[in-house]
Amino acid sequence: MTTPVPGLDGDEEILWRSLVELLVRLPRVLDDQFHRDARLAMAEYSVLIALSEAPVGGLRMGELAEATALSRSRMSRVVDNLVRRSLVTRRKCDQDGRSLLAAITAEGRVVLAAAYPGHLTRVRSLVLDHIATSEIHAMMPALSRILAALRENAAND
């Protein structure tokens, strides 16, 4: 017999509902900004960021999915779209000949550079400007633990 999970107390309920609303609203607002500034989706921006920070040669598709927290199937669709737009290249990995390696192109770097200032402005105005430095330092350990639990859960699925 399993032990029943305790309900949420008042503060936990408020925190949870606020977090859920943030997880719905923030990506939508950021996605709208990416479309206006660079004709990108937020997932595409995340892929371009990950590839711009990758070692020379790019990232395997699985590594790219892990770096962006996208599913492998979603990653394939996003990369397909970026390849069609000449923002990313995809080729077989020299080491094993089976894996696919994605890399950002010069045009991809131009689009990323154009999208970054507007993104930074939105991140600051919507999130960081509303959090004191002391709150940032207090939030970081909790967010790290939550992300670790989510990563472990994904690894076990």
mmCIF file of C-alpha atoms in Angstrom:
data_model
loop_
_atom_site.group_PDB
_atom_site.id
_atom_site.type_symbol
_atom_site.label_atom_id
_atom_site.label_comp_id
_atom_site.label_asym_id
_atom_site.label_seq_id
_atom_site.Cartn_x
_atom_site.Cartn_y
_atom_site.Cartn_z
ATOM 1 C CA MET A 1 0.000 0.000 0.000
ATOM 2 C CA THR A 2 1.347 3.419 -0.932
ATOM 3 C CA THR A 3 1.383 6.323 1.444
ATOM 4 C CA PRO A 4 -0.954 9.126 0.349
ATOM 5 C CA VAL A 5 0.777 12.264 -0.847
ATOM 6 C CA PRO A 6 0.030 15.227 1.419
ATOM 7 C CA GLY A 7 -1.887 18.124 -0.110
ATOM 8 C CA LEU A 8 -0.348 21.533 -0.662
ATOM 9 C CA ASP A 9 -0.514 24.103 2.093
ATOM 10 C CA GLY A 10 -1.570 27.680 1.264
ATOM 11 C CA ASP A 11 1.902 28.986 0.417
ATOM 12 C CA GLU A 12 2.781 25.868 -1.586
ATOM 13 C CA GLU A 13 -0.459 26.200 -3.563
ATOM 14 C CA ILE A 14 0.224 29.863 -4.359
ATOM 15 C CA LEU A 15 3.834 29.074 -5.359
ATOM 16 C CA TRP A 16 2.818 26.126 -7.528
ATOM 17 C CA ARG A 17 0.041 28.000 -9.353
ATOM 18 C CA SER A 18 2.310 30.992 -9.902
ATOM 19 C CA LEU A 19 5.012 28.729 -11.314
ATOM 20 C CA VAL A 20 2.545 27.016 -13.648
ATOM 21 C CA GLU A 21 1.291 30.376 -14.914
ATOM 22 C CA LEU A 22 4.865 31.592 -15.422
ATOM 23 C CA LEU A 23 5.719 28.399 -17.347
ATOM 24 C CA VAL A 24 2.797 29.077 -19.697
ATOM 25 C CA ARG A 25 3.033 32.864 -20.112
ATOM 26 C CA LEU A 26 6.792 33.470 -20.295
ATOM 27 C CA PRO A 27 7.574 31.133 -23.218
ATOM 28 C CA ARG A 28 4.626 32.595 -25.167
ATOM 29 C CA VAL A 29 5.843 36.175 -24.645
ATOM 30 C CA LEU A 30 9.454 35.272 -25.482
ATOM 31 C CA ASP A 31 8.359 33.294 -28.541
ATOM 32 C CA ASP A 32 6.387 36.312 -29.820
ATOM 33 C CA GLN A 33 9.479 38.497 -29.377
ATOM 34 C CA PHE A 34 11.694 36.013 -31.286
ATOM 35 C CA HIS A 35 9.214 35.929 -34.153
ATOM 36 C CA ARG A 36 9.105 39.734 -34.348
ATOM 37 C CA ASP A 37 12.860 40.279 -34.047
ATOM 38 C CA ALA A 38 14.312 37.387 -36.025
ATOM 39 C CA ARG A 39 11.530 35.194 -37.442
ATOM 40 C CA LEU A 40 12.633 32.460 -35.019
ATOM 41 C CA ALA A 41 10.779 30.252 -32.580
ATOM 42 C CA MET A 42 12.135 30.068 -29.051
ATOM 43 C CA ALA A 43 13.164 26.424 -29.618
ATOM 44 C CA GLU A 44 15.126 27.499 -32.710
ATOM 45 C CA TYR A 45 16.853 30.241 -30.712
ATOM 46 C CA SER A 46 17.774 27.678 -28.045
ATOM 47 C CA VAL A 47 19.281 25.403 -30.689
ATOM 48 C CA LEU A 48 21.278 28.253 -32.229
ATOM 49 C CA ILE A 49 22.579 29.279 -28.775
ATOM 50 C CA ALA A 50 23.634 25.701 -27.960
ATOM 51 C CA LEU A 51 25.371 25.306 -31.317
ATOM 52 C CA SER A 52 27.101 28.687 -31.022
ATOM 53 C CA GLU A 53 28.585 27.533 -27.699
ATOM 54 C CA ALA A 54 29.520 24.054 -28.977
ATOM 55 C CA PRO A 55 33.044 22.905 -29.735
ATOM 56 C CA VAL A 56 34.207 23.311 -33.324
ATOM 57 C CA GLY A 57 32.318 20.864 -35.491
ATOM 58 C CA GLY A 58 28.998 21.093 -33.670
ATOM 59 C CA LEU A 59 26.979 18.716 -31.521
ATOM 60 C CA ARG A 60 25.474 15.279 -32.045
ATOM 61 C CA MET A 61 21.690 15.446 -32.242
ATOM 62 C CA GLY A 62 21.314 13.666 -28.883
ATOM 63 C CA GLU A 63 23.705 16.121 -27.225
ATOM 64 C CA LEU A 64 21.789 19.000 -28.777
ATOM 65 C CA ALA A 65 18.475 17.616 -27.492
ATOM 66 C CA GLU A 66 19.971 17.329 -24.002
ATOM 67 C CA ALA A 67 21.451 20.845 -24.146
ATOM 68 C CA THR A 68 18.108 22.385 -25.119
ATOM 69 C CA ALA A 69 15.787 20.084 -23.102
ATOM 70 C CA LEU A 70 13.902 19.209 -26.294
ATOM 71 C CA SER A 71 12.805 15.676 -27.174
ATOM 72 C CA ARG A 72 14.801 13.970 -29.912
ATOM 73 C CA SER A 73 11.847 14.036 -32.293
ATOM 74 C CA ARG A 74 11.219 17.742 -31.636
ATOM 75 C CA MET A 75 14.941 18.400 -32.068
ATOM 76 C CA SER A 76 14.900 16.720 -35.474
ATOM 77 C CA ARG A 77 11.996 18.911 -36.638
ATOM 78 C CA VAL A 78 13.621 22.100 -35.329
ATOM 79 C CA VAL A 79 16.965 21.281 -36.946
ATOM 80 C CA ASP A 80 15.226 20.339 -40.227
ATOM 81 C CA ASN A 81 13.664 23.799 -40.302
ATOM 82 C CA LEU A 82 16.963 25.533 -39.465
ATOM 83 C CA VAL A 83 18.764 23.530 -42.171
ATOM 84 C CA ARG A 84 16.126 24.575 -44.744
ATOM 85 C CA ARG A 85 16.795 28.199 -43.755
ATOM 86 C CA SER A 86 20.591 27.706 -44.018
ATOM 87 C CA LEU A 87 21.080 28.604 -40.344
ATOM 88 C CA VAL A 88 22.401 25.148 -39.417
ATOM 89 C CA THR A 89 24.178 22.341 -41.244
ATOM 90 C CA ARG A 90 23.779 18.646 -40.507
ATOM 91 C CA ARG A 91 26.186 15.882 -41.503
ATOM 92 C CA LYS A 92 27.270 12.420 -40.464
ATOM 93 C CA CYS A 93 29.717 12.301 -37.581
ATOM 94 C CA ASP A 94 33.262 11.429 -38.706
ATOM 95 C CA GLN A 95 33.923 9.317 -35.578
ATOM 96 C CA ASP A 96 31.180 6.729 -35.983
ATOM 97 C CA GLY A 97 29.540 7.487 -39.360
ATOM 98 C CA ARG A 98 26.080 6.935 -37.839
ATOM 99 C CA SER A 99 25.401 9.908 -35.601
ATOM 100 C CA LEU A 100 24.354 13.199 -37.107
ATOM 101 C CA LEU A 101 26.246 16.334 -36.191
ATOM 102 C CA ALA A 102 24.583 19.766 -36.301
ATOM 103 C CA ALA A 103 26.579 22.991 -36.583
ATOM 104 C CA ILE A 104 25.633 26.651 -36.773
ATOM 105 C CA THR A 105 26.377 28.456 -40.046
ATOM 106 C CA ALA A 106 27.667 31.991 -40.512
ATOM 107 C CA GLU A 107 24.100 33.030 -41.400
ATOM 108 C CA GLY A 108 22.871 31.327 -38.230
ATOM 109 C CA ARG A 109 25.327 33.419 -36.207
ATOM 110 C CA VAL A 110 24.044 36.599 -37.889
ATOM 111 C CA VAL A 111 20.425 35.729 -37.050
ATOM 112 C CA LEU A 112 21.394 34.815 -33.478
ATOM 113 C CA ALA A 113 23.264 38.095 -33.020
ATOM 114 C CA ALA A 114 20.234 40.006 -34.320
ATOM 115 C CA ALA A 115 17.854 38.206 -31.937
ATOM 116 C CA TYR A 116 20.003 38.521 -28.809
ATOM 117 C CA PRO A 117 19.530 42.225 -27.895
ATOM 118 C CA GLY A 118 15.722 42.007 -27.947
ATOM 119 C CA HIS A 119 15.818 38.743 -26.023
ATOM 120 C CA LEU A 120 18.097 40.201 -23.363
ATOM 121 C CA THR A 121 15.841 43.239 -23.037
ATOM 122 C CA ARG A 122 12.771 41.001 -22.533
ATOM 123 C CA VAL A 123 14.539 38.723 -20.036
ATOM 124 C CA ARG A 124 15.556 41.743 -17.994
ATOM 125 C CA SER A 125 12.231 43.600 -18.194
ATOM 126 C CA LEU A 126 10.019 40.569 -17.596
ATOM 127 C CA VAL A 127 12.103 38.611 -15.084
ATOM 128 C CA LEU A 128 15.412 39.889 -13.779
ATOM 129 C CA ASP A 129 14.321 43.477 -13.090
ATOM 130 C CA HIS A 130 11.726 42.037 -10.670
ATOM 131 C CA ILE A 131 14.181 39.966 -8.632
ATOM 132 C CA ALA A 132 16.633 41.476 -6.154
ATOM 133 C CA THR A 133 20.216 40.227 -6.250
ATOM 134 C CA SER A 134 19.750 38.599 -2.848
ATOM 135 C CA GLU A 135 16.660 36.793 -4.167
ATOM 136 C CA ILE A 136 18.597 35.555 -7.195
ATOM 137 C CA HIS A 137 21.214 34.050 -4.898
ATOM 138 C CA ALA A 138 18.498 32.466 -2.749
ATOM 139 C CA MET A 139 16.630 31.045 -5.775
ATOM 140 C CA MET A 140 19.618 29.501 -7.565
ATOM 141 C CA PRO A 141 20.130 26.493 -5.246
ATOM 142 C CA ALA A 142 16.415 25.616 -5.293
ATOM 143 C CA LEU A 143 16.212 25.885 -9.080
ATOM 144 C CA SER A 144 19.358 23.755 -9.417
ATOM 145 C CA ARG A 145 17.796 21.008 -7.274
ATOM 146 C CA ILE A 146 14.554 21.111 -9.272
ATOM 147 C CA LEU A 147 16.458 20.906 -12.574
ATOM 148 C CA ALA A 148 18.556 18.003 -11.265
ATOM 149 C CA ALA A 149 15.371 16.125 -10.304
ATOM 150 C CA LEU A 150 13.852 16.821 -13.742
ATOM 151 C CA ARG A 151 17.013 15.648 -15.520
ATOM 152 C CA GLU A 152 17.113 12.481 -13.413
ATOM 153 C CA ASN A 153 13.444 11.840 -14.154
ATOM 154 C CA ALA A 154 14.077 12.275 -17.886
ATOM 155 C CA ALA A 155 17.064 9.926 -17.732
ATOM 156 C CA ASN A 156 14.917 7.244 -16.061
ATOM 157 C CA ASP A 157 12.117 7.474 -18.647
#
